[in-house]
Short mmCIF file of C-alpha atoms and ligand atoms in Angstrom, two decimals:
data_model
loop_
_atom_site.label_atom_id
_atom_site.label_comp_id
_atom_site.label_asym_id
_atom_site.label_seq_id
_atom_site.Cartn_x
_atom_site.Cartn_y
_atom_site.Cartn_z
CA UNK A 1 51.58 0.08 -64.09
CA UNK A 2 54.28 -2.17 -62.23
CA UNK A 3 54.90 -0.85 -59.01
CA UNK A 4 57.71 1.95 -58.21
CA UNK A 5 60.38 2.31 -56.43
CA UNK A 6 59.05 4.30 -53.65
CA UNK A 7 57.52 2.06 -50.56
CA UNK A 8 55.70 5.19 -50.19
CA UNK A 9 54.00 4.45 -53.33
CA UNK A 10 51.66 7.19 -53.55
CA UNK A 11 50.42 9.18 -50.24
CA UNK A 12 49.25 12.23 -51.73
CA UNK A 13 46.35 11.61 -50.45
CA UNK A 14 46.50 14.71 -47.72
CA UNK A 15 45.91 18.30 -49.08
CA UNK A 16 45.20 19.72 -45.29
CA UNK A 17 42.11 21.78 -44.93
CA UNK A 18 42.36 24.83 -46.59
CA UNK A 19 42.86 27.29 -43.84
CA UNK A 20 41.29 30.23 -44.16
CA UNK A 21 43.87 32.48 -44.33
CA UNK A 22 44.25 33.45 -48.04
CA UNK A 23 47.85 34.82 -48.85
CA UNK A 24 48.49 36.31 -45.67
CA UNK A 25 50.59 38.41 -45.41
CA UNK A 26 52.83 36.29 -43.37
CA UNK A 27 52.22 33.23 -46.56
CA UNK A 28 53.02 35.86 -49.45
CA UNK A 29 56.05 37.06 -47.53
CA UNK A 30 57.00 33.47 -47.85
CA UNK A 31 57.81 33.47 -51.04
CA UNK A 32 59.61 36.78 -51.45
CA UNK A 33 62.44 36.67 -52.29
CA UNK A 34 64.06 40.55 -52.43
CA UNK A 35 60.75 42.13 -51.07
CA UNK A 36 59.82 44.09 -47.85
CA UNK A 37 56.73 42.37 -47.45
CA UNK A 38 56.93 41.32 -44.02
CA UNK A 39 56.23 44.89 -43.65
CA UNK A 40 53.16 45.22 -45.40
CA UNK A 41 50.07 45.66 -44.10
CA UNK A 42 47.27 43.19 -44.60
CA UNK A 43 45.16 44.73 -47.02
CA UNK A 44 48.24 45.44 -49.51
CA UNK A 45 49.12 42.20 -49.86
CA UNK A 46 45.52 40.85 -49.89
CA UNK A 47 46.03 42.59 -52.69
CA UNK A 48 48.69 41.02 -54.75
CA UNK A 49 47.25 37.38 -54.36
CA UNK A 50 43.44 38.95 -55.20
CA UNK A 51 45.32 38.26 -58.72
CA UNK A 52 43.64 39.52 -61.87
CA UNK A 53 41.35 38.32 -64.27
CA UNK A 54 42.12 38.18 -67.80
CA UNK A 55 38.95 36.29 -69.20
CA UNK A 56 37.67 39.87 -67.39
CA UNK A 57 39.39 41.45 -70.78
CA UNK A 58 37.52 39.54 -73.47
CA UNK A 59 35.24 41.98 -73.73
CA UNK A 60 36.93 44.11 -76.53
CA UNK A 61 36.57 44.29 -80.45
CA UNK A 62 38.67 41.95 -82.80
CA UNK A 63 42.50 41.66 -83.70
CA UNK A 64 43.71 43.77 -86.58
CA UNK A 65 46.68 42.33 -86.36
CA UNK A 66 47.21 43.74 -90.42
CA UNK A 67 46.50 46.77 -88.68
CA UNK A 68 49.13 47.02 -85.89
CA UNK A 69 51.44 45.64 -88.16
CA UNK A 70 51.21 48.67 -90.22
CA UNK A 71 51.56 51.19 -87.24
CA UNK A 72 54.76 48.48 -86.43
CA UNK A 73 56.95 49.16 -89.95
CA UNK A 74 56.45 53.08 -89.21
CA UNK A 75 57.84 53.22 -86.01
CA UNK A 76 54.27 54.95 -85.19
CA UNK A 77 52.26 52.49 -83.24
CA UNK A 78 50.08 53.32 -81.35
CA UNK A 79 48.97 51.95 -77.58
CA UNK A 80 46.35 49.98 -79.14
CA UNK A 81 49.27 48.30 -81.55
CA UNK A 82 51.71 47.47 -78.50
CA UNK A 83 49.17 45.76 -76.89
CA UNK A 84 47.86 44.18 -79.29
CA UNK A 85 51.78 42.65 -80.21
CA UNK A 86 51.97 41.85 -76.28
CA UNK A 87 49.09 39.65 -76.37
CA UNK A 88 50.50 37.99 -79.39
CA UNK A 89 53.74 37.23 -78.18
CA UNK A 90 57.64 37.16 -80.32
CA UNK A 91 58.03 40.26 -78.37
CA UNK A 92 60.55 42.17 -75.40
CA UNK A 93 59.03 44.06 -73.33
CA UNK A 94 61.49 46.47 -71.00
CA UNK A 95 59.99 47.78 -67.96
CA UNK A 96 61.47 50.25 -66.38
CA UNK A 97 60.79 50.12 -61.95
CA UNK A 98 57.85 52.55 -60.32
CA UNK A 99 59.46 55.71 -59.44
CA UNK A 100 59.62 56.03 -55.46
CA UNK A 101 62.22 54.74 -53.78
CA UNK A 102 62.89 54.36 -50.31
CA UNK A 103 65.44 53.83 -47.96
CA UNK A 104 64.56 50.63 -45.67
CA UNK A 105 65.49 49.81 -42.65
CA UNK A 106 67.01 46.21 -42.42
CA UNK A 107 64.29 45.08 -39.94
CA UNK A 108 61.89 45.89 -42.96
CA UNK A 109 63.69 43.17 -44.97
CA UNK A 110 62.54 39.83 -45.14
CA UNK A 111 65.77 38.93 -46.94
CA UNK A 112 68.46 41.05 -45.95
CA UNK A 113 70.85 39.81 -48.16
CA UNK A 114 68.72 39.84 -50.64
CA UNK A 115 68.19 44.22 -50.79
CA UNK A 116 71.10 44.57 -48.17
CA UNK A 117 71.55 48.66 -47.61
CA UNK A 118 70.11 49.25 -51.17
CA UNK A 119 67.22 51.44 -52.00
CA UNK A 120 64.04 49.85 -52.13
CA UNK A 121 60.84 50.34 -53.87
CA UNK A 122 58.46 52.40 -51.46
CA UNK A 123 54.82 51.10 -50.82
CA UNK A 124 53.56 53.06 -53.80
CA UNK A 125 56.04 51.78 -55.57
CA UNK A 126 55.20 48.24 -54.60
CA UNK A 127 52.00 48.82 -55.46
CA UNK A 128 52.63 50.06 -58.90
CA UNK A 129 54.62 47.00 -59.45
CA UNK A 130 51.58 44.89 -58.41
CA UNK A 131 48.98 46.77 -60.95
CA UNK A 132 52.28 46.36 -63.63
CA UNK A 133 51.60 42.58 -63.01
CA UNK A 134 47.72 43.12 -63.83
CA UNK A 135 48.00 45.17 -66.52
CA UNK A 136 50.20 41.81 -67.93
CA UNK A 137 47.79 39.41 -66.99
CA UNK A 138 44.88 41.80 -67.88
CA UNK A 139 46.25 41.63 -71.40
CA UNK A 140 47.41 38.00 -71.25
CA UNK A 141 50.10 38.72 -72.72
CA UNK A 142 52.28 35.40 -72.79
CA UNK A 143 54.74 35.96 -70.48
CA UNK A 144 57.52 33.12 -70.88
CA UNK A 145 60.68 34.40 -69.43
CA UNK A 146 61.01 37.17 -66.64
CA UNK A 147 65.18 39.16 -66.43
CA UNK A 148 65.66 41.50 -63.70
CA UNK A 149 69.15 43.20 -62.84
CA UNK A 150 70.49 43.27 -59.85
CA UNK A 151 69.20 46.46 -58.76
CA UNK A 152 67.25 45.92 -56.13
CA UNK A 153 64.18 47.49 -57.32
CA UNK A 154 64.32 46.33 -60.84
CA UNK A 155 64.21 42.52 -59.24
CA UNK A 156 61.04 43.65 -56.57
CA UNK A 157 59.51 45.01 -59.68
CA UNK A 158 59.91 41.12 -60.76
CA UNK A 159 59.52 39.76 -58.38
CA UNK A 160 55.98 41.25 -57.45
CA UNK A 161 54.55 41.87 -60.72
CA UNK A 162 55.64 38.00 -62.78
CA UNK A 163 56.97 35.96 -59.30
CA UNK A 164 60.37 33.94 -60.38
CA UNK A 165 62.57 35.79 -62.37
CA UNK A 166 65.93 35.37 -63.39
CA UNK A 167 68.95 37.87 -62.24
CA UNK A 168 71.52 38.94 -65.64
CA UNK A 169 74.03 41.63 -65.63
CA UNK A 170 74.63 41.79 -68.91
CA UNK A 171 71.24 42.86 -70.68
CA UNK A 172 72.58 43.43 -74.72
CA UNK A 173 71.46 39.59 -74.99
CA UNK A 174 67.72 39.43 -73.42
CA UNK A 175 66.91 43.19 -75.15
CA UNK A 176 68.29 41.64 -78.69
CA UNK A 177 67.23 38.21 -78.77
CA UNK A 178 63.59 36.37 -79.76
CA UNK A 179 62.05 35.18 -77.67
CA UNK A 180 60.96 31.58 -78.33
CA UNK A 181 57.74 31.43 -80.78
CA UNK A 182 55.30 33.11 -79.11
CA UNK A 183 56.03 34.16 -75.87
CA UNK A 184 56.99 37.33 -74.97
CA UNK A 185 60.34 38.97 -72.41
CA UNK A 186 60.77 40.90 -69.78
CA UNK A 187 63.22 42.60 -68.84
CA UNK A 188 63.47 45.04 -66.11
CA UNK A 189 66.21 46.97 -65.48
CA UNK A 190 66.54 50.58 -64.02
CA UNK A 191 66.63 53.80 -66.15
CA UNK A 192 70.37 54.00 -65.90
CA UNK A 193 70.47 50.37 -67.36
CA UNK A 194 69.23 51.03 -70.31
CA UNK A 195 70.36 54.11 -71.31
CA UNK A 196 71.73 53.86 -75.28
CA UNK A 197 70.16 50.55 -75.21
CA UNK A 198 66.62 51.99 -76.42
CA UNK A 199 65.83 53.68 -79.33
CA UNK A 200 64.11 56.45 -76.94
CA UNK A 201 64.50 56.68 -72.87
CA UNK A 202 62.19 55.06 -70.90
CA UNK A 203 59.95 56.56 -68.23
CA UNK A 204 59.88 55.07 -64.58
CA UNK A 205 56.77 52.59 -64.66
CA UNK A 206 56.53 53.09 -68.09
CA UNK A 207 57.25 49.71 -70.65
CA UNK A 208 58.47 49.44 -74.09
CA UNK A 209 57.52 46.91 -76.51
CA UNK A 210 60.94 45.43 -78.63
CA UNK A 211 59.99 43.10 -81.70
CA UNK A 212 63.97 41.25 -82.34
CA UNK A 213 65.04 41.46 -85.64
CA UNK A 214 68.42 41.22 -87.80
CA UNK A 215 69.21 44.99 -87.57
CA UNK A 216 68.45 44.41 -84.46
CA UNK A 217 65.24 45.04 -82.07
CA UNK A 218 62.26 47.61 -83.02
CA UNK A 219 60.73 49.87 -81.36
CA UNK A 220 57.16 49.01 -81.48
CA UNK A 221 56.25 51.10 -78.71
CA UNK A 222 55.92 52.53 -75.00
CA UNK A 223 53.32 53.08 -73.01
CA UNK A 224 52.17 52.90 -68.59
CA UNK A 225 51.34 49.72 -68.20
CA UNK A 226 48.37 50.59 -65.86
CA UNK A 227 46.29 52.00 -68.10
CA UNK A 228 45.95 48.35 -70.01
CA UNK A 229 43.68 46.82 -67.14
CA UNK A 230 41.11 49.80 -68.31
CA UNK A 231 39.24 50.04 -71.28
CA UNK A 232 39.43 47.99 -74.55
CA UNK A 233 42.32 45.96 -74.85
CA UNK A 234 42.80 43.24 -77.27
CA UNK A 235 40.79 39.82 -77.22
CA UNK A 236 43.17 37.45 -75.22
CA UNK A 237 44.75 34.12 -77.57
CA UNK A 238 42.41 31.14 -77.16
CA UNK A 239 44.68 28.96 -77.62
CA UNK A 240 48.36 28.89 -76.23
CA UNK A 241 51.67 27.34 -75.05
CA UNK A 242 54.95 27.67 -73.38
CA UNK A 243 57.76 26.12 -71.76
CA UNK A 244 58.36 26.40 -68.43
CA UNK A 245 62.01 25.25 -67.51
CA UNK A 246 63.30 25.92 -70.41
CA UNK A 247 66.55 24.99 -71.66
CA UNK A 248 67.05 22.65 -68.99
CA UNK A 249 66.55 18.62 -68.74
CA UNK A 250 63.52 19.72 -66.98
CA UNK A 251 61.65 22.07 -69.70
CA UNK A 252 58.00 21.34 -70.12
CA UNK A 253 55.02 22.78 -71.84
CA UNK A 254 52.45 25.17 -70.07
CA UNK A 255 48.93 25.11 -72.70
CA UNK A 256 45.93 27.02 -72.69
CA UNK A 257 42.59 26.72 -73.63
CA UNK A 258 40.25 29.01 -73.73
CA UNK A 259 37.21 29.51 -74.81
CA UNK A 260 35.35 32.68 -75.99
CA UNK A 261 32.46 31.95 -73.80
CA UNK A 262 33.24 32.96 -70.36
CA UNK A 263 33.76 30.18 -67.60
CA UNK A 264 35.56 29.13 -65.10
CA UNK A 265 39.33 28.94 -64.69
CA UNK A 266 40.84 24.92 -64.02
CA UNK A 267 44.41 24.56 -63.86
CA UNK A 268 45.13 21.03 -64.09
CA UNK A 269 48.78 19.34 -63.55
CA UNK A 270 50.28 15.37 -64.57
CA UNK A 271 53.19 13.39 -64.68
CA UNK A 272 54.25 15.76 -60.49
CA UNK A 273 55.29 12.16 -60.73
CA UNK A 274 56.81 10.27 -62.97
CA UNK A 275 56.12 6.58 -62.85
CA UNK A 276 52.44 7.53 -62.26
CA UNK A 277 52.18 6.98 -65.52
CA UNK A 278 47.58 7.19 -66.18
CA UNK A 279 47.72 10.42 -64.30
CA UNK A 280 50.02 12.32 -67.46
CA UNK A 281 47.98 10.71 -69.56
CA UNK A 282 44.97 11.22 -68.94
CA UNK A 283 45.67 15.00 -68.95
CA UNK A 284 47.53 14.61 -72.29
CA UNK A 285 44.18 13.25 -73.88
CA UNK A 286 42.10 16.45 -72.03
CA UNK A 287 44.28 18.72 -73.78
CA UNK A 288 43.25 17.79 -77.52
CA UNK A 289 39.91 18.41 -76.49
CA UNK A 290 38.01 21.70 -77.26
CA UNK A 291 37.05 23.90 -74.61
CA UNK A 292 33.66 25.60 -75.25
CA UNK A 293 33.25 27.63 -71.49
CA UNK A 294 36.68 28.64 -69.70
CA UNK A 295 39.51 28.05 -69.42
CA UNK A 296 41.92 25.10 -69.74
CA UNK A 297 45.40 25.44 -68.56
CA UNK A 298 47.46 22.46 -68.63
CA UNK A 299 50.32 21.33 -67.25
CA UNK A 300 50.61 17.82 -68.69
CA UNK A 301 54.41 16.33 -67.54
CA UNK A 302 54.75 19.08 -64.70
CA UNK A 303 58.31 16.32 -64.23
CA UNK A 304 59.37 15.68 -67.69
CA UNK A 305 63.27 14.36 -65.70
CA UNK A 306 60.88 12.25 -63.53
CA UNK A 307 59.27 10.92 -66.57
CA UNK A 308 62.15 9.73 -68.58
CA UNK A 309 63.20 8.15 -65.37
CA UNK A 310 60.09 6.39 -64.67
CA UNK A 311 60.09 7.41 -61.05
CA UNK A 312 58.81 8.79 -58.44
CA UNK A 313 61.96 11.01 -57.97
CA UNK A 314 64.72 13.31 -59.92
CA UNK A 315 67.52 12.62 -60.24
CA UNK A 316 68.56 13.77 -57.27
CA UNK A 317 66.39 11.82 -55.31
CA UNK A 318 63.66 14.12 -54.64
CA UNK A 319 60.33 14.20 -55.08
CA UNK A 320 58.41 17.06 -56.14
CA UNK A 321 55.61 16.32 -54.86
CA UNK A 322 57.17 16.87 -51.49
CA UNK A 323 58.78 20.91 -52.69
CA UNK A 324 55.78 22.89 -51.30
CA UNK A 325 55.68 23.88 -48.46
CA UNK A 326 53.60 26.53 -46.35
CA UNK A 327 54.86 29.74 -46.32
CA UNK A 328 58.00 29.03 -47.82
CA UNK A 329 59.26 29.75 -51.89
CA UNK A 330 58.48 26.59 -52.86
CA UNK A 331 62.22 24.70 -52.64
CA UNK A 332 63.35 24.03 -56.62
CA UNK A 333 62.80 25.84 -59.41
CA UNK A 334 60.84 23.73 -61.03
CA UNK A 335 58.49 23.78 -58.02
CA UNK A 336 58.99 27.55 -57.79
CA UNK A 337 57.46 27.98 -61.07
CA UNK A 338 55.14 25.40 -61.54
CA UNK A 339 53.44 27.59 -58.53
CA UNK A 340 53.90 30.24 -59.99
CA UNK A 341 51.94 29.05 -63.12
CA UNK A 342 49.29 28.25 -60.51
CA UNK A 343 49.54 32.18 -59.38
CA UNK A 344 49.64 33.25 -63.30
CA UNK A 345 46.63 32.00 -64.90
CA UNK A 346 44.77 32.48 -61.06
CA UNK A 347 42.63 29.56 -61.47
CA UNK A 348 38.73 28.79 -59.80
CA UNK A 349 40.12 25.03 -59.00
CA UNK A 350 43.65 22.50 -59.44
CA UNK A 351 43.17 19.29 -60.71
CA UNK A 352 46.33 17.07 -59.91
CA UNK A 353 46.38 13.78 -61.61
CA UNK A 354 47.94 10.67 -60.18
CA UNK A 355 47.87 6.94 -59.76
CA UNK A 356 48.36 4.95 -56.44
CA UNK A 357 49.44 1.37 -56.06
CA UNK A 358 46.93 0.32 -54.05
CA UNK A 359 43.33 1.44 -52.91
CA UNK A 360 42.25 3.92 -50.82
CA UNK A 361 42.19 2.77 -47.11
CA UNK A 362 43.49 -0.37 -47.72
CA UNK A 363 47.05 0.03 -47.25
CA UNK A 364 46.81 2.74 -50.63
CA UNK A 365 45.35 5.79 -52.44
CA UNK A 366 43.66 4.37 -54.96
CA UNK A 367 40.17 5.56 -56.09
CA UNK A 368 40.45 8.81 -54.75
CA UNK A 369 39.98 12.01 -55.33
CA UNK A 370 41.40 14.00 -51.99
CA UNK A 371 39.98 17.59 -51.54
CA UNK A 372 40.73 20.76 -49.25
CA UNK A 373 37.34 20.35 -48.43
CA UNK A 374 36.00 23.37 -50.06
CA UNK A 375 32.44 22.53 -49.79
CA UNK A 376 31.50 23.31 -53.02
CA UNK A 377 34.23 21.85 -54.44
CA UNK A 378 33.25 18.37 -52.21
CA UNK A 379 29.48 18.41 -53.47
CA UNK A 380 31.12 18.03 -56.83
CA UNK A 381 33.50 15.54 -56.39
CA UNK A 382 30.35 13.96 -54.38
CA UNK A 383 28.10 13.67 -57.46
CA UNK A 384 31.32 13.55 -59.51
CA UNK A 385 33.09 9.68 -58.10
CA UNK A 386 29.01 8.11 -58.34
CA UNK A 387 28.51 9.23 -61.69
CA UNK A 388 31.89 7.39 -62.31
CA UNK A 389 31.27 4.76 -59.96
CA UNK A 390 27.57 4.30 -61.78
CA UNK A 391 28.79 4.63 -65.42
CA UNK A 392 32.61 3.96 -66.04
CA UNK A 393 33.45 1.34 -63.48
CA UNK A 394 32.35 -1.35 -64.61
CA UNK A 395 30.38 -3.90 -62.32
CA UNK A 396 32.92 -6.52 -62.45
CA UNK A 397 34.96 -4.39 -60.80
CA UNK A 398 33.07 -3.22 -57.47
CA UNK A 399 33.57 -2.86 -55.00
CA UNK A 400 36.76 -2.57 -54.60
CA UNK A 401 37.33 -0.35 -57.65
CA UNK A 402 34.75 2.41 -55.97
CA UNK A 403 35.56 5.67 -56.29
CA UNK A 404 34.82 7.68 -53.39
CA UNK A 405 35.97 11.90 -52.83
CA UNK A 406 38.27 12.55 -49.20
CA UNK A 407 38.60 15.51 -47.67
CA UNK A 408 42.14 15.88 -46.53
CA UNK A 409 43.53 15.78 -43.75
CA UNK A 410 47.08 17.95 -44.21
CA UNK A 411 49.90 15.50 -44.68
CA UNK A 412 52.24 14.29 -45.88
CA UNK A 413 53.42 17.99 -46.25
CA UNK A 414 54.75 19.59 -49.22
CA UNK A 415 51.93 19.06 -51.32
CA UNK A 416 51.46 21.61 -54.61
CA UNK A 417 48.06 21.28 -53.82
CA UNK A 418 48.47 22.02 -50.13
CA UNK A 419 49.87 25.12 -50.47
CA UNK A 420 47.85 26.20 -53.42
CA UNK A 421 44.44 25.42 -51.61
CA UNK A 422 45.94 27.68 -48.12
CA UNK A 423 47.79 30.36 -49.69
CA UNK A 424 46.17 31.27 -53.06
CA UNK A 425 42.43 30.02 -51.42
CA UNK A 426 41.65 28.20 -54.53
CA UNK A 427 39.84 24.81 -54.18
CA UNK A 428 42.40 21.62 -55.19
CA UNK A 429 42.15 18.17 -55.49
CA UNK A 430 43.90 15.47 -55.99
CA UNK A 431 42.75 12.42 -57.46
CA UNK A 432 44.23 8.86 -57.68
CA UNK A 433 43.34 5.93 -59.99
CA UNK A 434 44.56 2.22 -58.58
CA UNK A 435 47.87 1.02 -60.35
CA UNK A 436 45.39 -2.61 -59.50
CA UNK A 437 43.85 -2.28 -62.90
CA UNK A 438 46.20 -1.85 -65.85
CA UNK A 439 46.56 1.26 -67.35
CA UNK A 440 44.81 0.86 -70.16
CA UNK A 441 41.97 1.17 -67.55
CA UNK A 442 43.42 3.24 -65.32
CA UNK A 443 43.89 5.74 -67.97
CA UNK A 444 40.15 5.48 -68.93
CA UNK A 445 39.35 6.35 -65.51
CA UNK A 446 41.56 9.44 -64.85
CA UNK A 447 40.13 10.68 -68.08
CA UNK A 448 37.11 10.60 -67.35
CA UNK A 449 36.83 11.83 -63.95
CA UNK A 450 38.75 14.65 -64.45
CA UNK A 451 35.72 15.41 -68.05
CA UNK A 452 33.80 14.97 -65.57
CA UNK A 453 34.61 16.96 -62.78
CA UNK A 454 35.81 19.64 -65.70
CA UNK A 455 32.47 19.79 -67.06
CA UNK A 456 30.60 19.82 -63.33
CA UNK A 457 32.44 22.51 -62.56
CA UNK A 458 31.59 24.78 -65.98
CA UNK A 459 33.95 24.05 -68.48
CA UNK A 460 32.61 23.00 -71.35
CA UNK A 461 33.98 20.41 -73.24
CA UNK A 462 34.01 18.42 -77.01
CA UNK A 463 36.57 15.57 -76.10
CA UNK A 464 35.81 14.39 -78.66
CA UNK A 465 33.33 11.36 -78.26
ZN1 ZN B 501 51.75 10.60 -57.38
#
């Protein structure tokens, strides 16, 4: 493809070698907005980041939408119906923060602006809030939007359970408006703000599920989410899609392709740099593949704004792959939401697809797959590049365009793959194809590498030949 405007081209090479700090309390505190995580013990923080494994819940009996619909119409939904409705989407989940609030010393607050002298969740309440997040993940509820009131326990609960959220004073719209097709909106609010807004009072720590309708929201049921993680849950949907940054020029879709056969979860991003076309074309191609084992989560066009501009940076001149500092919250709204996508899906591997004007070690970064140093991933990538050199890159293009696997050295700072590896302990790799070959060739090679890495890691695919 034509050279991009940035002389730095593709210096994404560096995924800093992963330290074994996997979500220390400090790392978590860095991304916490309104919370007291700085005061947490590491053991508790570990629990928070040791995200649930939604696939582990995929052992239940088949879905029965008809039955659940009937229960819903009579307003006598059983808990099972509530869970089915949540997993299917098109509902609003209303959550009241868990009980257990305490006065907090200013010194305990990570961000004194956020909670000021307000009461906040007790450590037990924080553990309960995390358990709520685990419960939603176990159901695989397609949570697309989280709204909290300005009340500190509500915001804390929203953050600990779901990550990024918006704050709203008026709950009328969030409670009544449909959440978007196949999506779930979560509204977190204290009891006094919910009084009179729900058909029946909600106990602390309990979740009510509302189905928006023309005559106002209808109550599907209410239940303590912490019970969802035990026992039977509805089988997760095999295919789903939701948007992040909805309603903004950065709106983009996240696709999930899941097999009923267990296997690893791999998350793949393209289009972090809008002028690197092969990256997003390859991930778009992957969205048509059918997954025969494991789960594939795809963000084909991570930065729609830079794709529209065909540039590396957004209108404000920001390079998205420099917005993920360590031990701090991602710097932009888009970066925060992308990071939350990673947290939410709890992948076993993250792949980020790019292209470069040159070739690695000769002034560019092309034809290299940079990785975070995880030994198993390094071995996989060595095998994959060997295979691709053998059967994809034609002999006439070698040795110039032979692929290699390279352990990242940690610069430049701010890359998503680095943060994911360092703070979530998730092995990550960044693929760079050279732009010295025609675009169609770049796409072919990128797609070949992607498919082979997925297969090598145990995500079986039918790529349609
Ligand atoms: Zn790039």
